[in-house]
Coordinates of N, CA and C in Angstrom, one line a residue:
X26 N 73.8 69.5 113.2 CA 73.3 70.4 114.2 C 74.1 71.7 114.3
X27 N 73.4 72.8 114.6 CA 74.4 74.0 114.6 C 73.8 75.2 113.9
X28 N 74.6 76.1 113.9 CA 74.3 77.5 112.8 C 75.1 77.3 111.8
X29 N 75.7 76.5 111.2 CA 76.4 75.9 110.2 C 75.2 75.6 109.4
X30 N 74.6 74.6 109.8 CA 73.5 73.4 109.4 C 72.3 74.8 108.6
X31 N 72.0 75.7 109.7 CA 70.9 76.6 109.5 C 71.6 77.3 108.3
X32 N 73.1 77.7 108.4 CA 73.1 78.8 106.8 C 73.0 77.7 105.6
X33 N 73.5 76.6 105.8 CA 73.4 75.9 104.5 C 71.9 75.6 104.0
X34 N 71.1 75.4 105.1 CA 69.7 75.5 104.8 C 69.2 76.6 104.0
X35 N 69.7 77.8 104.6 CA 69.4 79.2 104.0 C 69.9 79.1 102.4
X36 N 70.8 79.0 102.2 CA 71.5 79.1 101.2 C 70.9 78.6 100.4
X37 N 70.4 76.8 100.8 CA 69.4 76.4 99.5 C 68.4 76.5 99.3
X38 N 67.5 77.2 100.1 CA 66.2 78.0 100.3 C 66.3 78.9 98.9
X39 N 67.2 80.0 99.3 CA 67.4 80.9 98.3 C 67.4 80.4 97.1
X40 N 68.6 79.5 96.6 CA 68.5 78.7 95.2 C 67.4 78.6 94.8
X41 N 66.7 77.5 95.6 CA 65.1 76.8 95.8 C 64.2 78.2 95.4
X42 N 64.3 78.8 96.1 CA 63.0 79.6 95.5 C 63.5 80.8 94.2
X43 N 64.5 80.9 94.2 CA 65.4 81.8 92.6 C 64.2 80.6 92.2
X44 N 64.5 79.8 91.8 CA 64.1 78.6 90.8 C 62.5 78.1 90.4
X45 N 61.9 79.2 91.6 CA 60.4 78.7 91.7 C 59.9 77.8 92.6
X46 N 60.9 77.5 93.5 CA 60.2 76.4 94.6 C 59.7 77.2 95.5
X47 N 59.0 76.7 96.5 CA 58.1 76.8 97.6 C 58.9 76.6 98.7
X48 N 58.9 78.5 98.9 CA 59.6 78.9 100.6 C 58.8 78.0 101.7
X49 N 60.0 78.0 102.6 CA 59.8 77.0 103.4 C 60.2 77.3 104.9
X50 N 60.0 77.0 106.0 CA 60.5 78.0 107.4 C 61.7 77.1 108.0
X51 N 62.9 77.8 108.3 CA 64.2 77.6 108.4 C 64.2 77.9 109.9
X52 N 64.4 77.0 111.0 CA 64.8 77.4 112.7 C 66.3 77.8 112.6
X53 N 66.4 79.0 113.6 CA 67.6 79.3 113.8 C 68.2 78.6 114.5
X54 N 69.3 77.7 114.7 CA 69.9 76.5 115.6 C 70.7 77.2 116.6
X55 N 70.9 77.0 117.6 CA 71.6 77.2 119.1 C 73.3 76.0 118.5
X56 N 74.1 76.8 118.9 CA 75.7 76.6 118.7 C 75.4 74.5 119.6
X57 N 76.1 73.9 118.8 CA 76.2 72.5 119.2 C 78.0 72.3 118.7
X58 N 78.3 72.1 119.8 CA 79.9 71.2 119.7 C 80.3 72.6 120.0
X59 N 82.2 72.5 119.7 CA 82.8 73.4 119.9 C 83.9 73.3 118.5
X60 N 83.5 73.2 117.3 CA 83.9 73.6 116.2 C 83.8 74.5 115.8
X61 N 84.3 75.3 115.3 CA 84.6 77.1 114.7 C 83.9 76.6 113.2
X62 N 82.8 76.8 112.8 CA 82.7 76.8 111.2 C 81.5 77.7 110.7
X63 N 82.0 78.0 109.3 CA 81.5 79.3 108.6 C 80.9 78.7 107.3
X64 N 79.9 79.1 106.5 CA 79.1 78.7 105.3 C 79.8 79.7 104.8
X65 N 80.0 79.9 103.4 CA 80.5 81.1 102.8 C 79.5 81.0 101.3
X66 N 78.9 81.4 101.1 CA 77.9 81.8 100.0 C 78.6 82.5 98.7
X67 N 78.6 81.8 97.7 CA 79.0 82.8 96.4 C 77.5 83.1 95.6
X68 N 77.5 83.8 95.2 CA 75.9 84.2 94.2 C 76.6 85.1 93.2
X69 N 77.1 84.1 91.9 CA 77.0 84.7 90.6 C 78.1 86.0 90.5
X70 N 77.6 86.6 89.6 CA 78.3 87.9 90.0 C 78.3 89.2 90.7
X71 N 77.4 88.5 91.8 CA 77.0 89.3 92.7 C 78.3 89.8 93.5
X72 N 79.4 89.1 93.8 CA 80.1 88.7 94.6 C 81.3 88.0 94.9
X73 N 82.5 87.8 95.3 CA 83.6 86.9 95.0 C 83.6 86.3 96.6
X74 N 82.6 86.3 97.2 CA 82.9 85.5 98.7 C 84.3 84.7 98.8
X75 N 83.5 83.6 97.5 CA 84.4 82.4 98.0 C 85.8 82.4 97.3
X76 N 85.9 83.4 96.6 CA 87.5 83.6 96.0 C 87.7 84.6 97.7
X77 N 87.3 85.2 98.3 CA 87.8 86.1 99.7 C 88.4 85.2 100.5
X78 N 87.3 84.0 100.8 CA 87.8 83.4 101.5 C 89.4 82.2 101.1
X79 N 89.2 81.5 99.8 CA 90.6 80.8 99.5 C 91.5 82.1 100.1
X80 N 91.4 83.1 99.5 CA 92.7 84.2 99.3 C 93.1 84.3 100.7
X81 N 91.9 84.7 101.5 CA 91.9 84.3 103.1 C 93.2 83.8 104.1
X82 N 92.4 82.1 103.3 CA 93.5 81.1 104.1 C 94.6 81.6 103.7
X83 N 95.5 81.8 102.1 CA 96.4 81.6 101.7 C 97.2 82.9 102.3
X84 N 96.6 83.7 102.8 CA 97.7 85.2 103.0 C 97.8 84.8 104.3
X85 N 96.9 84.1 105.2 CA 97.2 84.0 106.9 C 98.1 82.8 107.1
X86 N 98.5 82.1 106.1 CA 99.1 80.7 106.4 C 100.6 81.4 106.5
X87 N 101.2 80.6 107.6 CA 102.3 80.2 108.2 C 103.3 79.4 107.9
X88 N 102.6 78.0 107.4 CA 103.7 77.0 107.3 C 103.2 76.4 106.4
X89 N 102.0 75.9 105.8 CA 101.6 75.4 104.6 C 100.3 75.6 104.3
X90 N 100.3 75.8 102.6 CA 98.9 75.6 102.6 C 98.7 74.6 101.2
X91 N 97.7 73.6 101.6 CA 97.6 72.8 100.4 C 96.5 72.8 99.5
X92 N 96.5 72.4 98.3 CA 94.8 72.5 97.7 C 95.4 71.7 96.8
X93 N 93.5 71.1 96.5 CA 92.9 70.2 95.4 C 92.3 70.6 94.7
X94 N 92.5 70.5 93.2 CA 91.6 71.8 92.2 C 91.9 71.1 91.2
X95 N 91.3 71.0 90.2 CA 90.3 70.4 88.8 C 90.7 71.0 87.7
X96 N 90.4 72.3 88.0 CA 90.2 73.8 86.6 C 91.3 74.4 86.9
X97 N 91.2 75.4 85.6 CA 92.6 76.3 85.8 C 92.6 77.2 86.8
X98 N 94.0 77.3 87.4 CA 93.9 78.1 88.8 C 93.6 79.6 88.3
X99 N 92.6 80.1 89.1 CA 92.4 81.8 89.4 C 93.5 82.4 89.0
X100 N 94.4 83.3 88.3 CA 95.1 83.5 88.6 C 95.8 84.7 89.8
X101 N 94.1 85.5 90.3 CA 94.2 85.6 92.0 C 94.9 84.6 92.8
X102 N 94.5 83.3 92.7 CA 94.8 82.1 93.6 C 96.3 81.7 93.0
X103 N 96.4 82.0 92.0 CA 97.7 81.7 92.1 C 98.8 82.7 92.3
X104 N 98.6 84.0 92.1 CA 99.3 84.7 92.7 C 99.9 84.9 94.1
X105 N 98.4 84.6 94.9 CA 99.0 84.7 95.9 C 99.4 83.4 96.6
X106 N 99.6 82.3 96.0 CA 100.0 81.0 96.2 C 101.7 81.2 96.1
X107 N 101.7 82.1 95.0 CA 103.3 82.4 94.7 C 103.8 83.4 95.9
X108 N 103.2 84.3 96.2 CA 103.4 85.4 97.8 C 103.8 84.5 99.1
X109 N 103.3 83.4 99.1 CA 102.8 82.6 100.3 C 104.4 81.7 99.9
X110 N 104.6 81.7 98.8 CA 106.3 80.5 98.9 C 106.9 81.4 98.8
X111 N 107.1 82.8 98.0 CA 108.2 84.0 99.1 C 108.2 83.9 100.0
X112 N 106.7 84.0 100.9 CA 107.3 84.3 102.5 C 107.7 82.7 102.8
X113 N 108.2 81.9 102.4 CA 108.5 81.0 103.1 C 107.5 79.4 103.2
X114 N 106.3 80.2 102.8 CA 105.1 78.9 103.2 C 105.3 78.0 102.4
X115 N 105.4 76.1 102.8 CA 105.2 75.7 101.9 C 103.7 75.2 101.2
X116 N 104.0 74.7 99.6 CA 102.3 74.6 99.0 C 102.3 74.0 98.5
X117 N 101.3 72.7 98.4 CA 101.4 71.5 97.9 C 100.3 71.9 97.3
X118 N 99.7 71.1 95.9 CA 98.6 71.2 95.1 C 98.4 70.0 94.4
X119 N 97.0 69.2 94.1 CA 97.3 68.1 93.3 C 95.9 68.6 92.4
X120 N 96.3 68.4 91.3 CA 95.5 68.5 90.1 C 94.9 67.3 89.3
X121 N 94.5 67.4 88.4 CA 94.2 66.2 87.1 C 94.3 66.1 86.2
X122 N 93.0 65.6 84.9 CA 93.5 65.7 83.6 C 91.9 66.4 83.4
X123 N 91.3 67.0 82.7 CA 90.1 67.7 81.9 C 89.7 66.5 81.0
X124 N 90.9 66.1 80.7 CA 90.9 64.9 79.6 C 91.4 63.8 80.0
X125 N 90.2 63.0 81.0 CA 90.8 61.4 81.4 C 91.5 60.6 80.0
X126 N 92.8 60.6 80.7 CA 93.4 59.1 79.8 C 93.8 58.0 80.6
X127 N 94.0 56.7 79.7 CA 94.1 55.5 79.9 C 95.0 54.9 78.9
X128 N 96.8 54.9 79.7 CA 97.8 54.6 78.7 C 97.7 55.9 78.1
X129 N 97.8 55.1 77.1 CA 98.1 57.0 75.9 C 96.6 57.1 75.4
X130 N 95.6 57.0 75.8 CA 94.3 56.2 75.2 C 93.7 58.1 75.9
X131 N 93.1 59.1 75.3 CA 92.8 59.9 75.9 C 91.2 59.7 75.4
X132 N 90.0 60.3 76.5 CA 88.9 60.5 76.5 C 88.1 60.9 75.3
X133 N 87.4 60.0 74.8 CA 87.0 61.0 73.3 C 86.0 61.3 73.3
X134 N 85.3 61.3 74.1 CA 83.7 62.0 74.4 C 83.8 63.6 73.8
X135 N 82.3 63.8 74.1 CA 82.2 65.2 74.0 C 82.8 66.3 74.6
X136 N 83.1 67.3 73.6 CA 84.3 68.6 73.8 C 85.4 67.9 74.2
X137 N 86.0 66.8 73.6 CA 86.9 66.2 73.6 C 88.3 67.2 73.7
X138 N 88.1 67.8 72.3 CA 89.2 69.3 71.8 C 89.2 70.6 72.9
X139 N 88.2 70.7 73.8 CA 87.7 71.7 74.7 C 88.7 70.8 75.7
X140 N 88.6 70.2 75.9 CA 89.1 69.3 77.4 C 90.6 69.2 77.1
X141 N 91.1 68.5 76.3 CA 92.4 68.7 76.2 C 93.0 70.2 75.9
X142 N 92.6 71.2 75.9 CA 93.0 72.6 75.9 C 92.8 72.8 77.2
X143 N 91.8 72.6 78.1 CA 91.6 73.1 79.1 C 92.8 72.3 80.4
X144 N 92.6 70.8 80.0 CA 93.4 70.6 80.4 C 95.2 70.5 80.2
X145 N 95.5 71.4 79.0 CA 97.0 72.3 79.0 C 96.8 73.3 80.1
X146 N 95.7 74.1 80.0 CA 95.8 75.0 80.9 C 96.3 75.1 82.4
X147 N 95.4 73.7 82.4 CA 95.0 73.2 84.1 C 96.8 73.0 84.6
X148 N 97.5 72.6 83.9 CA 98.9 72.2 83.8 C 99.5 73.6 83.9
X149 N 99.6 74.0 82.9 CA 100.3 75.5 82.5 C 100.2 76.4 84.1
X150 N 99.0 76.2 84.7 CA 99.5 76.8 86.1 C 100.2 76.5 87.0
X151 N 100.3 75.5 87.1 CA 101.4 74.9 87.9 C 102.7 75.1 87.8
X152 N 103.0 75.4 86.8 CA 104.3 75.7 85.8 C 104.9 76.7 86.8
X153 N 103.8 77.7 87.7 CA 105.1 79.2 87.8 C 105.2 78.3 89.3
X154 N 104.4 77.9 90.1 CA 104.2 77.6 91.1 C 105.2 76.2 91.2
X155 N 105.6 75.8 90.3 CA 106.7 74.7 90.2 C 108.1 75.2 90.0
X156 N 108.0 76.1 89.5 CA 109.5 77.3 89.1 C 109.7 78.3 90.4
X157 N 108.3 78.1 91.4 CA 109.1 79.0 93.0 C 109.3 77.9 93.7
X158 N 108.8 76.6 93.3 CA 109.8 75.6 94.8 C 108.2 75.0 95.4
X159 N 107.1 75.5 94.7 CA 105.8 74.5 94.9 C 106.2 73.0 94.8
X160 N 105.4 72.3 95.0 CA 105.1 70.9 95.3 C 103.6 70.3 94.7
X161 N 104.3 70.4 93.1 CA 102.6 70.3 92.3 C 102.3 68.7 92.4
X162 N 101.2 68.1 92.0 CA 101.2 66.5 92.2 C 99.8 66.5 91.0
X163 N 100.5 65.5 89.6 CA 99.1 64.8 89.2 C 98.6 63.6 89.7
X164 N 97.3 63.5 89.7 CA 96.8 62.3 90.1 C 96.8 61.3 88.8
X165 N 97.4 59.8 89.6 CA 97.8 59.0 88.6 C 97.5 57.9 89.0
X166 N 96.3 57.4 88.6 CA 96.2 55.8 89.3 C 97.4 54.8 88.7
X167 N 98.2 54.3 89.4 CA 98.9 53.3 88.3 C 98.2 51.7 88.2
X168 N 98.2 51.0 86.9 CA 97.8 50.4 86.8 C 98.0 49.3 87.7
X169 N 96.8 48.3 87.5 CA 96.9 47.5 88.8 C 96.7 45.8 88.1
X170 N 97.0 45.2 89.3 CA 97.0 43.4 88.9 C 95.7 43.1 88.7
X171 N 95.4 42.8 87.3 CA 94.4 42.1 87.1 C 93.5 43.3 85.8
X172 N 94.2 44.4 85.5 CA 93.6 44.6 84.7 C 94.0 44.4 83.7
X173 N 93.5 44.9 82.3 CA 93.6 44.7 81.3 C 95.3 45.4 80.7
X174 N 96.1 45.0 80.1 CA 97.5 45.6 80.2 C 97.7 46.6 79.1
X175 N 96.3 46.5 78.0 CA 96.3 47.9 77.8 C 95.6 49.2 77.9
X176 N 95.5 49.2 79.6 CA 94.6 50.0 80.0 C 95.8 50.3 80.6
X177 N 96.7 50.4 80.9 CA 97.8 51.2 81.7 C 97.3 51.9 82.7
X178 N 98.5 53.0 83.0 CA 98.1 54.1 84.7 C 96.9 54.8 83.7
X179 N 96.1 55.4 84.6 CA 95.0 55.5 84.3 C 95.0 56.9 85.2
X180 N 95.0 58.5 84.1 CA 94.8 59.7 84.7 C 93.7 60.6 84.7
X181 N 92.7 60.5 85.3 CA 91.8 61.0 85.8 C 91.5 62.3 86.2
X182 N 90.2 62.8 85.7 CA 89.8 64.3 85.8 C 89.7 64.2 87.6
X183 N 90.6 65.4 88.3 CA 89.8 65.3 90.3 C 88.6 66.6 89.8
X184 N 87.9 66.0 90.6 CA 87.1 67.0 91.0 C 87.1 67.8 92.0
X185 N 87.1 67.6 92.8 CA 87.4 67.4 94.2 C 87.8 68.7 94.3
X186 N 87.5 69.7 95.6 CA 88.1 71.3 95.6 C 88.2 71.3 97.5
X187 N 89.3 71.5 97.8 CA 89.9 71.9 99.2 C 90.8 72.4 99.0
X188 N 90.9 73.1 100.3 CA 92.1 73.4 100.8 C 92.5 73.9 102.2
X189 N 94.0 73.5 102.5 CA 94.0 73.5 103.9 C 95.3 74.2 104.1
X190 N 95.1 74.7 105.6 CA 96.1 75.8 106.2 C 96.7 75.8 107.2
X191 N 97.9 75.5 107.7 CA 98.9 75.0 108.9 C 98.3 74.4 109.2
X192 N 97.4 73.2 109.2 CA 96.8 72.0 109.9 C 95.9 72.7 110.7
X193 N 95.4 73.6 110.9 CA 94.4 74.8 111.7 C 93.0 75.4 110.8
X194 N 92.9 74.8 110.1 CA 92.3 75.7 109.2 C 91.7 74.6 107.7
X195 N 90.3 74.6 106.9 CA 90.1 74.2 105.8 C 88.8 74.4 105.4
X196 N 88.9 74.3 104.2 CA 87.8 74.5 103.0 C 87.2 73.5 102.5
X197 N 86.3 73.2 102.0 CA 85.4 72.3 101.1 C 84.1 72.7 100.8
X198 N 83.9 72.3 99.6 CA 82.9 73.0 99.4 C 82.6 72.6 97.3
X199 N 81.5 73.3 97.1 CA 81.4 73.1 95.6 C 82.3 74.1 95.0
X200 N 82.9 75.6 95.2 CA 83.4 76.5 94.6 C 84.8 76.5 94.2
X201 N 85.3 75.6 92.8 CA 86.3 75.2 92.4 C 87.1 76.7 92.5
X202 N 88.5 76.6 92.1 CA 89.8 78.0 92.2 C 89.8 78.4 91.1
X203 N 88.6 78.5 91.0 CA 89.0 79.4 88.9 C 87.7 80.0 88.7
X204 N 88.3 80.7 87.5 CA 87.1 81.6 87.1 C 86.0 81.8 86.9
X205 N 85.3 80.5 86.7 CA 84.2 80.6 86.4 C 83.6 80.6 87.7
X206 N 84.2 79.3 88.6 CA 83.5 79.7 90.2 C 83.6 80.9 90.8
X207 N 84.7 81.4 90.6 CA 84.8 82.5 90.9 C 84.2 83.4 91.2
X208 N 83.4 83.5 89.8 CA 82.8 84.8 89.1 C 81.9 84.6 88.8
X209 N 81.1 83.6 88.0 CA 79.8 83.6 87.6 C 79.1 82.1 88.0
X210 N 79.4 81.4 88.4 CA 78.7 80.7 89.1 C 78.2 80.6 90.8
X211 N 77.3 80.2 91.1 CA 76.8 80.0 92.5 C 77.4 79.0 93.1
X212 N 78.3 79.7 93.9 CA 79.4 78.4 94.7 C 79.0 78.6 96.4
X213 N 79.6 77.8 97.2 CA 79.6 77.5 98.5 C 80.4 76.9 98.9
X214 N 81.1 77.2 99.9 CA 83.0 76.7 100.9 C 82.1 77.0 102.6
X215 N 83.0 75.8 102.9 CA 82.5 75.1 103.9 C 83.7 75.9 104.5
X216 N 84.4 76.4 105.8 CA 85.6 76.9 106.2 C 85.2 76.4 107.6
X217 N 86.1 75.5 108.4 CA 86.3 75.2 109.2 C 87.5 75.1 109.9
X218 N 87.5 75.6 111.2 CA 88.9 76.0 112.0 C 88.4 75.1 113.4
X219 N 89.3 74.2 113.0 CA 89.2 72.5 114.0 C 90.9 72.2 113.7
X220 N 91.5 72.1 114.5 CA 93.1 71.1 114.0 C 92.8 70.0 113.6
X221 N 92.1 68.9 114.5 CA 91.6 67.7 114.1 C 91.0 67.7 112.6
X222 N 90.0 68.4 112.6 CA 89.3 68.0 111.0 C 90.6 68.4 110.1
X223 N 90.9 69.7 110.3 CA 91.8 70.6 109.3 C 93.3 69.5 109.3
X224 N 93.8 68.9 110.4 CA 94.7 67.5 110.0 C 94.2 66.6 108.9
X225 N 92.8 66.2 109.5 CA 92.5 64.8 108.9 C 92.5 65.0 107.2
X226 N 91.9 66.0 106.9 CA 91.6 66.9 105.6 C 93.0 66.8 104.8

């Protein structure tokens, strides 16, 4: 319920009909609850919305700001991730692998070679952001009772894209911290200013 609800409708209207679907009539919604939230639209290279908005959070934060990211960091986003632990903020980040492994067992599927490059990369950013006093974290399932003992900790591509700001403030959304979302793809961030949610998150 909300004008939240109505822009994300909007947004995939547009898609929808770029694509050849059948416009369709969107009601404008009357404000429900008392949550503060914003749709943020990216369209291609039309635009960097949703790099405005990360950059957003990260220059207004205070006391921390954390993110979950996949791909290699913007190097926008990480610049100013590094500004943000000058001034003091701290910044937690948890990343993955491009190239799921299992034990030393890495992913051999397709762009196998593509994925382990990318995922140097995905690493290699973290590197300056660990050299100011960041708080980087891979995701590592460790292995568990009952499985197979040569399947070991088991490191995993995240997908997964948030991020959050003094407990006041957060993002979610499809529009991963890197270039491509950045810039040429059609992304969307959810930005909501709730303490509650932006805690829970």
């Amino acid at each position: 319920e909300g004008p939240a609800v109505a822009a994300l409708e909007r947004s995939f209207l547009q898609a929808w009909t770029d694509a050849g679907g059948a416009p369709f009539d969107i009601r404008d919604a009357a404000p429900a609850g008392t949550t503060a939230a914003r749709v943020v639209v990216h369209r291609g290279l039309r635009d960097a919305n949703t790099i405005e908005a990360y950059l957003a959070l990260i220059e207004t934060a205070r006391s921390h700001v954390y993110a979950v990211n996949g791909f290699p960091l913007l190097l926008e986003i990480q610049h100013a991730l590094l500004r943000a632990l000058k001034r003091g903020v701290r910044v937690r980040t948890l990343f993955g692998n491009l190239t799921p492994r299992h034990g030393d067992t890495p992913f051999g599927g397709p762009w196998a070679a593509a994925r382990t490059a990318a995922t140097s990369l995905v690493h290699s950013r973290m590197d300056a952001l660990i050299a100011a006093g960041g708080d980087c974290y891979e995701f590592v399932v460790p292995k568990q009772p009952g499985w197979d003992p040569a399947v070991g900790d088991v490191r995993p591509h995240v997908h997964a894209k948030a991020m959050s700001a003094d407990g006041r403030i957060c993002a979610v959304g499809s529009a991963n911290l890197d270039v491509t979302a950045g810039y040429w793809e059609n992304e969307l961030v959810l930005v909501v200013e709730d303490e509650a949610i932006a805690r829970g998150v």
